[in-house]
């Protein structure tokens, strides 16, 4: 499947086949592709929690508006962000670069993030959003459906998954085989309302 087709056919699926099991090699392939998503300064803020335990899924569903995708999808991914990733051995993000490039990037990371907590959080959230879209398009190409999700008490989910300090939950992505076709698209806004040139 080409990228254009994956984009055009990807839909937020609400009903999944609860009996479908994804093979381990498929999950490995999906996650390997998600890890190729770009991040600011190559910091790779994202942390992917693959929720497999049925009881844990039920508990997450109970604090997430009882959305059926949480328990019916073949795989539930809780995408989290390490907001402090920028200061955790930043030279490792550039270990394959030349010494001068690595030193310059590490200095730039420190100069950009230190003392700027909102920027730290914003960049981590953006990186996780890009990773989520990468995961969903990769799934589409592999013949799987997906659903990006919020509508959850993320504070409660954080307790359930034992989210470490300095991390935030950005969203869920449910993956699997659709049990029914999605509703028609709700209605896209016209291009001239959302695409602007130079200024508003």
PDB file of N, CA and C in Angstrom, residues 90-166:
ATOM      1  N   UNK A  90      22.168  13.314  26.937  1.00  0.00           N
ATOM      2  CA  UNK A  90      21.789  13.734  25.585  1.00  0.00           C
ATOM      3  C   UNK A  90      22.802  13.377  24.501  1.00  0.00           C
ATOM      4  N   UNK A  91      24.039  13.100  24.876  1.00  0.00           N
ATOM      5  CA  UNK A  91      25.019  12.729  23.853  1.00  0.00           C
ATOM      6  C   UNK A  91      24.663  11.416  23.171  1.00  0.00           C
ATOM      7  N   UNK A  92      23.867  10.560  23.863  1.00  0.00           N
ATOM      8  CA  UNK A  92      23.495   9.273  23.243  1.00  0.00           C
ATOM      9  C   UNK A  92      22.563   9.445  22.060  1.00  0.00           C
ATOM     10  N   UNK A  93      21.838  10.564  21.990  1.00  0.00           N
ATOM     11  CA  UNK A  93      20.939  10.804  20.862  1.00  0.00           C
ATOM     12  C   UNK A  93      21.719  11.107  19.588  1.00  0.00           C
ATOM     13  N   UNK A  94      22.971  11.417  19.741  1.00  0.00           N
ATOM     14  CA  UNK A  94      23.823  11.763  18.599  1.00  0.00           C
ATOM     15  C   UNK A  94      25.104  10.937  18.590  1.00  0.00           C
ATOM     16  N   UNK A  95      25.045   9.723  19.133  1.00  0.00           N
ATOM     17  CA  UNK A  95      26.240   8.894  19.271  1.00  0.00           C
ATOM     18  C   UNK A  95      26.854   8.501  17.927  1.00  0.00           C
ATOM     19  N   UNK A  96      26.067   8.497  16.860  1.00  0.00           N
ATOM     20  CA  UNK A  96      26.601   8.106  15.550  1.00  0.00           C
ATOM     21  C   UNK A  96      27.128   9.287  14.744  1.00  0.00           C
ATOM     22  N   UNK A  97      27.016  10.481  15.299  1.00  0.00           N
ATOM     23  CA  UNK A  97      27.492  11.680  14.600  1.00  0.00           C
ATOM     24  C   UNK A  97      28.965  11.916  14.921  1.00  0.00           C
ATOM     25  N   UNK A  98      29.583  12.766  14.138  1.00  0.00           N
ATOM     26  CA  UNK A  98      30.967  13.135  14.416  1.00  0.00           C
ATOM     27  C   UNK A  98      31.036  13.895  15.743  1.00  0.00           C
ATOM     28  N   UNK A  99      32.210  13.956  16.332  1.00  0.00           N
ATOM     29  CA  UNK A  99      32.366  14.594  17.642  1.00  0.00           C
ATOM     30  C   UNK A  99      31.885  16.040  17.635  1.00  0.00           C
ATOM     31  N   UNK A 100      32.240  16.782  16.591  1.00  0.00           N
ATOM     32  CA  UNK A 100      31.867  18.198  16.570  1.00  0.00           C
ATOM     33  C   UNK A 100      30.350  18.381  16.431  1.00  0.00           C
ATOM     34  N   UNK A 101      29.715  17.538  15.623  1.00  0.00           N
ATOM     35  CA  UNK A 101      28.261  17.618  15.480  1.00  0.00           C
ATOM     36  C   UNK A 101      27.587  17.220  16.792  1.00  0.00           C
ATOM     37  N   UNK A 102      28.050  16.131  17.398  1.00  0.00           N
ATOM     38  CA  UNK A 102      27.465  15.673  18.653  1.00  0.00           C
ATOM     39  C   UNK A 102      27.592  16.739  19.740  1.00  0.00           C
ATOM     40  N   UNK A 103      28.760  17.319  19.881  1.00  0.00           N
ATOM     41  CA  UNK A 103      28.961  18.352  20.905  1.00  0.00           C
ATOM     42  C   UNK A 103      28.085  19.572  20.643  1.00  0.00           C
ATOM     43  N   UNK A 104      27.960  19.945  19.386  1.00  0.00           N
ATOM     44  CA  UNK A 104      27.121  21.093  19.039  1.00  0.00           C
ATOM     45  C   UNK A 104      25.654  20.831  19.321  1.00  0.00           C
ATOM     46  N   UNK A 105      25.198  19.622  19.015  1.00  0.00           N
ATOM     47  CA  UNK A 105      23.792  19.290  19.259  1.00  0.00           C
ATOM     48  C   UNK A 105      23.487  19.205  20.755  1.00  0.00           C
ATOM     49  N   UNK A 106      24.392  18.626  21.517  1.00  0.00           N
ATOM     50  CA  UNK A 106      24.176  18.531  22.963  1.00  0.00           C
ATOM     51  C   UNK A 106      24.097  19.928  23.573  1.00  0.00           C
ATOM     52  N   UNK A 107      24.964  20.828  23.131  1.00  0.00           N
ATOM     53  CA  UNK A 107      24.927  22.204  23.627  1.00  0.00           C
ATOM     54  C   UNK A 107      23.622  22.889  23.221  1.00  0.00           C
ATOM     55  N   UNK A 108      23.162  22.627  22.004  1.00  0.00           N
ATOM     56  CA  UNK A 108      21.914  23.236  21.520  1.00  0.00           C
ATOM     57  C   UNK A 108      20.714  22.713  22.313  1.00  0.00           C
ATOM     58  N   UNK A 109      20.708  21.426  22.614  1.00  0.00           N
ATOM     59  CA  UNK A 109      19.627  20.836  23.404  1.00  0.00           C
ATOM     60  C   UNK A 109      19.537  21.520  24.765  1.00  0.00           C
ATOM     61  N   UNK A 110      20.680  21.646  25.421  1.00  0.00           N
ATOM     62  CA  UNK A 110      20.695  22.269  26.743  1.00  0.00           C
ATOM     63  C   UNK A 110      20.247  23.729  26.665  1.00  0.00           C
ATOM     64  N   UNK A 111      20.736  24.435  25.666  1.00  0.00           N
ATOM     65  CA  UNK A 111      20.378  25.843  25.529  1.00  0.00           C
ATOM     66  C   UNK A 111      18.905  26.060  25.219  1.00  0.00           C
ATOM     67  N   UNK A 112      18.311  25.127  24.509  1.00  0.00           N
ATOM     68  CA  UNK A 112      16.908  25.281  24.106  1.00  0.00           C
ATOM     69  C   UNK A 112      15.938  24.892  25.216  1.00  0.00           C
ATOM     70  N   UNK A 113      16.250  23.835  25.967  1.00  0.00           N
ATOM     71  CA  UNK A 113      15.287  23.290  26.929  1.00  0.00           C
ATOM     72  C   UNK A 113      15.471  23.753  28.374  1.00  0.00           C
ATOM     73  N   UNK A 114      16.700  24.018  28.783  1.00  0.00           N
ATOM     74  CA  UNK A 114      16.931  24.313  30.202  1.00  0.00           C
ATOM     75  C   UNK A 114      16.141  25.545  30.646  1.00  0.00           C
ATOM     76  N   UNK A 115      15.413  25.359  31.734  1.00  0.00           N
ATOM     77  CA  UNK A 115      14.635  26.456  32.296  1.00  0.00           C
ATOM     78  C   UNK A 115      13.359  26.774  31.539  1.00  0.00           C
ATOM     79  N   UNK A 116      12.942  25.896  30.605  1.00  0.00           N
ATOM     80  CA  UNK A 116      11.750  26.133  29.796  1.00  0.00           C
ATOM     81  C   UNK A 116      10.801  24.939  29.889  1.00  0.00           C
ATOM     82  N   UNK A 117      10.136  24.766  31.030  1.00  0.00           N
ATOM     83  CA  UNK A 117       9.289  23.577  31.216  1.00  0.00           C
ATOM     84  C   UNK A 117       8.155  23.460  30.209  1.00  0.00           C
ATOM     85  N   UNK A 118       7.562  24.573  29.777  1.00  0.00           N
ATOM     86  CA  UNK A 118       6.484  24.477  28.793  1.00  0.00           C
ATOM     87  C   UNK A 118       7.008  23.975  27.454  1.00  0.00           C
ATOM     88  N   UNK A 119       8.177  24.437  27.072  1.00  0.00           N
ATOM     89  CA  UNK A 119       8.790  23.976  25.825  1.00  0.00           C
ATOM     90  C   UNK A 119       9.134  22.496  25.917  1.00  0.00           C
ATOM     91  N   UNK A 120       9.657  22.079  27.069  1.00  0.00           N
ATOM     92  CA  UNK A 120       9.982  20.664  27.258  1.00  0.00           C
ATOM     93  C   UNK A 120       8.737  19.798  27.043  1.00  0.00           C
ATOM     94  N   UNK A 121       7.631  20.209  27.638  1.00  0.00           N
ATOM     95  CA  UNK A 121       6.394  19.435  27.519  1.00  0.00           C
ATOM     96  C   UNK A 121       5.831  19.509  26.102  1.00  0.00           C
ATOM     97  N   UNK A 122       5.807  20.705  25.526  1.00  0.00           N
ATOM     98  CA  UNK A 122       5.256  20.865  24.183  1.00  0.00           C
ATOM     99  C   UNK A 122       5.997  20.014  23.164  1.00  0.00           C
ATOM    100  N   UNK A 123       7.322  20.012  23.222  1.00  0.00           N
ATOM    101  CA  UNK A 123       8.104  19.241  22.256  1.00  0.00           C
ATOM    102  C   UNK A 123       7.869  17.744  22.437  1.00  0.00           C
ATOM    103  N   UNK A 124       7.762  17.300  23.685  1.00  0.00           N
ATOM    104  CA  UNK A 124       7.504  15.883  23.931  1.00  0.00           C
ATOM    105  C   UNK A 124       6.141  15.472  23.390  1.00  0.00           C
ATOM    106  N   UNK A 125       5.133  16.329  23.585  1.00  0.00           N
ATOM    107  CA  UNK A 125       3.792  16.025  23.085  1.00  0.00           C
ATOM    108  C   UNK A 125       3.774  15.993  21.552  1.00  0.00           C
ATOM    109  N   UNK A 126       4.454  16.945  20.934  1.00  0.00           N
ATOM    110  CA  UNK A 126       4.505  16.942  19.461  1.00  0.00           C
ATOM    111  C   UNK A 126       5.159  15.666  18.947  1.00  0.00           C
ATOM    112  N   UNK A 127       6.255  15.285  19.570  1.00  0.00           N
ATOM    113  CA  UNK A 127       6.962  14.073  19.134  1.00  0.00           C
ATOM    114  C   UNK A 127       6.069  12.844  19.259  1.00  0.00           C
ATOM    115  N   UNK A 128       5.304  12.764  20.338  1.00  0.00           N
ATOM    116  CA  UNK A 128       4.404  11.616  20.522  1.00  0.00           C
ATOM    117  C   UNK A 128       3.274  11.617  19.503  1.00  0.00           C
ATOM    118  N   UNK A 129       2.788  12.801  19.137  1.00  0.00           N
ATOM    119  CA  UNK A 129       1.750  12.886  18.113  1.00  0.00           C
ATOM    120  C   UNK A 129       2.245  12.374  16.773  1.00  0.00           C
ATOM    121  N   UNK A 130       3.466  12.754  16.426  1.00  0.00           N
ATOM    122  CA  UNK A 130       4.048  12.273  15.168  1.00  0.00           C
ATOM    123  C   UNK A 130       4.228  10.755  15.217  1.00  0.00           C
ATOM    124  N   UNK A 131       4.683  10.245  16.354  1.00  0.00           N
ATOM    125  CA  UNK A 131       4.865   8.796  16.503  1.00  0.00           C
ATOM    126  C   UNK A 131       3.541   8.059  16.385  1.00  0.00           C
ATOM    127  N   UNK A 132       2.484   8.631  16.959  1.00  0.00           N
ATOM    128  CA  UNK A 132       1.162   8.000  16.880  1.00  0.00           C
ATOM    129  C   UNK A 132       0.701   7.905  15.432  1.00  0.00           C
ATOM    130  N   UNK A 133       0.868   8.980  14.671  1.00  0.00           N
ATOM    131  CA  UNK A 133       0.464   8.949  13.264  1.00  0.00           C
ATOM    132  C   UNK A 133       1.310   7.954  12.478  1.00  0.00           C
ATOM    133  N   UNK A 134       2.597   7.895  12.773  1.00  0.00           N
ATOM    134  CA  UNK A 134       3.465   6.915  12.115  1.00  0.00           C
ATOM    135  C   UNK A 134       2.977   5.498  12.405  1.00  0.00           C
ATOM    136  N   UNK A 135       2.636   5.245  13.662  1.00  0.00           N
ATOM    137  CA  UNK A 135       2.131   3.924  14.063  1.00  0.00           C
ATOM    138  C   UNK A 135       0.840   3.584  13.330  1.00  0.00           C
ATOM    139  N   UNK A 136      -0.077   4.540  13.230  1.00  0.00           N
ATOM    140  CA  UNK A 136      -1.358   4.274  12.576  1.00  0.00           C
ATOM    141  C   UNK A 136      -1.202   4.037  11.079  1.00  0.00           C
ATOM    142  N   UNK A 137      -0.340   4.792  10.425  1.00  0.00           N
ATOM    143  CA  UNK A 137      -0.138   4.592   8.985  1.00  0.00           C
ATOM    144  C   UNK A 137       0.598   3.283   8.715  1.00  0.00           C
ATOM    145  N   UNK A 138       1.534   2.934   9.581  1.00  0.00           N
ATOM    146  CA  UNK A 138       2.222   1.651   9.426  1.00  0.00           C
ATOM    147  C   UNK A 138       1.224   0.504   9.591  1.00  0.00           C
ATOM    148  N   UNK A 139       0.332   0.634  10.561  1.00  0.00           N
ATOM    149  CA  UNK A 139      -0.692  -0.397  10.770  1.00  0.00           C
ATOM    150  C   UNK A 139      -1.592  -0.513   9.547  1.00  0.00           C
ATOM    151  N   UNK A 140      -1.980   0.617   8.982  1.00  0.00           N
ATOM    152  CA  UNK A 140      -2.844   0.610   7.804  1.00  0.00           C
ATOM    153  C   UNK A 140      -2.182  -0.130   6.651  1.00  0.00           C
ATOM    154  N   UNK A 141      -0.899   0.126   6.461  1.00  0.00           N
ATOM    155  CA  UNK A 141      -0.163  -0.535   5.381  1.00  0.00           C
ATOM    156  C   UNK A 141      -0.086  -2.042   5.611  1.00  0.00           C
ATOM    157  N   UNK A 142      -0.084  -2.467   6.878  1.00  0.00           N
ATOM    158  CA  UNK A 142       0.005  -3.881   7.219  1.00  0.00           C
ATOM    159  C   UNK A 142      -1.363  -4.563   7.254  1.00  0.00           C
ATOM    160  N   UNK A 143      -2.425  -3.812   6.938  1.00  0.00           N
ATOM    161  CA  UNK A 143      -3.757  -4.397   6.910  1.00  0.00           C
ATOM    162  C   UNK A 143      -4.485  -4.328   8.237  1.00  0.00           C
ATOM    163  N   UNK A 144      -3.979  -3.484   9.138  1.00  0.00           N
ATOM    164  CA  UNK A 144      -4.628  -3.311  10.435  1.00  0.00           C
ATOM    165  C   UNK A 144      -5.297  -1.950  10.518  1.00  0.00           C
ATOM    166  N   UNK A 145      -6.303  -1.878  11.368  1.00  0.00           N
ATOM    167  CA  UNK A 145      -7.015  -0.626  11.616  1.00  0.00           C
ATOM    168  C   UNK A 145      -6.538  -0.042  12.930  1.00  0.00           C
ATOM    169  N   UNK A 146      -6.901   1.215  13.153  1.00  0.00           N
ATOM    170  CA  UNK A 146      -6.434   1.891  14.366  1.00  0.00           C
ATOM    171  C   UNK A 146      -7.456   2.904  14.836  1.00  0.00           C
ATOM    172  N   UNK A 147      -7.254   3.345  16.063  1.00  0.00           N
ATOM    173  CA  UNK A 147      -8.084   4.408  16.618  1.00  0.00           C
ATOM    174  C   UNK A 147      -7.248   5.229  17.588  1.00  0.00           C
ATOM    175  N   UNK A 148      -6.998   6.507  17.274  1.00  0.00           N
ATOM    176  CA  UNK A 148      -6.336   7.373  18.251  1.00  0.00           C
ATOM    177  C   UNK A 148      -7.355   7.751  19.318  1.00  0.00           C
ATOM    178  N   UNK A 149      -6.934   7.766  20.576  1.00  0.00           N
ATOM    179  CA  UNK A 149      -7.912   7.902  21.651  1.00  0.00           C
ATOM    180  C   UNK A 149      -7.448   8.841  22.754  1.00  0.00           C
ATOM    181  N   UNK A 150      -8.433   9.570  23.302  1.00  0.00           N
ATOM    182  CA  UNK A 150      -8.251  10.274  24.566  1.00  0.00           C
ATOM    183  C   UNK A 150      -9.469   9.950  25.422  1.00  0.00           C
ATOM    184  N   UNK A 151     -10.281  10.914  25.809  1.00  0.00           N
ATOM    185  CA  UNK A 151     -11.480  10.662  26.623  1.00  0.00           C
ATOM    186  C   UNK A 151     -11.178   9.712  27.774  1.00  0.00           C
ATOM    187  N   UNK A 152     -10.150  10.033  28.522  1.00  0.00           N
ATOM    188  CA  UNK A 152      -9.726   9.172  29.611  1.00  0.00           C
ATOM    189  C   UNK A 152      -9.282  10.013  30.795  1.00  0.00           C
ATOM    190  N   UNK A 153      -9.395   9.453  31.974  1.00  0.00           N
ATOM    191  CA  UNK A 153      -8.811  10.064  33.160  1.00  0.00           C
ATOM    192  C   UNK A 153      -7.345   9.632  33.192  1.00  0.00           C
ATOM    193  N   UNK A 154      -6.518  10.409  32.529  1.00  0.00           N
ATOM    194  CA  UNK A 154      -5.120  10.016  32.387  1.00  0.00           C
ATOM    195  C   UNK A 154      -4.395   9.943  33.733  1.00  0.00           C
ATOM    196  N   UNK A 155      -4.837  10.704  34.724  1.00  0.00           N
ATOM    197  CA  UNK A 155      -4.223  10.598  36.050  1.00  0.00           C
ATOM    198  C   UNK A 155      -4.442   9.207  36.631  1.00  0.00           C
ATOM    199  N   UNK A 156      -5.645   8.671  36.434  1.00  0.00           N
ATOM    200  CA  UNK A 156      -5.932   7.314  36.918  1.00  0.00           C
ATOM    201  C   UNK A 156      -5.170   6.269  36.108  1.00  0.00           C
ATOM    202  N   UNK A 157      -5.105   6.478  34.796  1.00  0.00           N
ATOM    203  CA  UNK A 157      -4.349   5.541  33.955  1.00  0.00           C
ATOM    204  C   UNK A 157      -2.876   5.559  34.342  1.00  0.00           C
ATOM    205  N   UNK A 158      -2.363   6.743  34.661  1.00  0.00           N
ATOM    206  CA  UNK A 158      -0.962   6.855  35.082  1.00  0.00           C
ATOM    207  C   UNK A 158      -0.683   5.970  36.288  1.00  0.00           C
ATOM    208  N   UNK A 159      -1.626   5.944  37.226  1.00  0.00           N
ATOM    209  CA  UNK A 159      -1.465   5.070  38.396  1.00  0.00           C
ATOM    210  C   UNK A 159      -1.495   3.601  37.983  1.00  0.00           C
ATOM    211  N   UNK A 160      -2.394   3.271  37.092  1.00  0.00           N
ATOM    212  CA  UNK A 160      -2.554   1.875  36.670  1.00  0.00           C
ATOM    213  C   UNK A 160      -1.323   1.339  35.957  1.00  0.00           C
ATOM    214  N   UNK A 161      -0.680   2.177  35.160  1.00  0.00           N
ATOM    215  CA  UNK A 161       0.501   1.716  34.416  1.00  0.00           C
ATOM    216  C   UNK A 161       1.807   2.065  35.134  1.00  0.00           C
ATOM    217  N   UNK A 162       1.686   2.651  36.323  1.00  0.00           N
ATOM    218  CA  UNK A 162       2.854   3.046  37.122  1.00  0.00           C
ATOM    219  C   UNK A 162       3.752   4.008  36.347  1.00  0.00           C
ATOM    220  N   UNK A 163       3.145   5.040  35.818  1.00  0.00           N
ATOM    221  CA  UNK A 163       3.874   6.038  35.037  1.00  0.00           C
ATOM    222  C   UNK A 163       4.932   6.713  35.909  1.00  0.00           C
ATOM    223  N   UNK A 164       6.190   6.728  35.474  1.00  0.00           N
ATOM    224  CA  UNK A 164       7.234   7.350  36.296  1.00  0.00           C
ATOM    225  C   UNK A 164       7.074   8.874  36.380  1.00  0.00           C
ATOM    226  N   UNK A 165       7.658   9.436  37.405  1.00  0.00           N
ATOM    227  CA  UNK A 165       7.674  10.885  37.547  1.00  0.00           C
ATOM    228  C   UNK A 165       8.384  11.502  36.341  1.00  0.00           C
ATOM    229  N   UNK A 166       7.919  12.661  35.927  1.00  0.00           N
ATOM    230  CA  UNK A 166       8.527  13.326  34.777  1.00  0.00           C
ATOM    231  C   UNK A 166       7.994  12.848  33.439  1.00  0.00           C
TER     232      UNK A 166
END
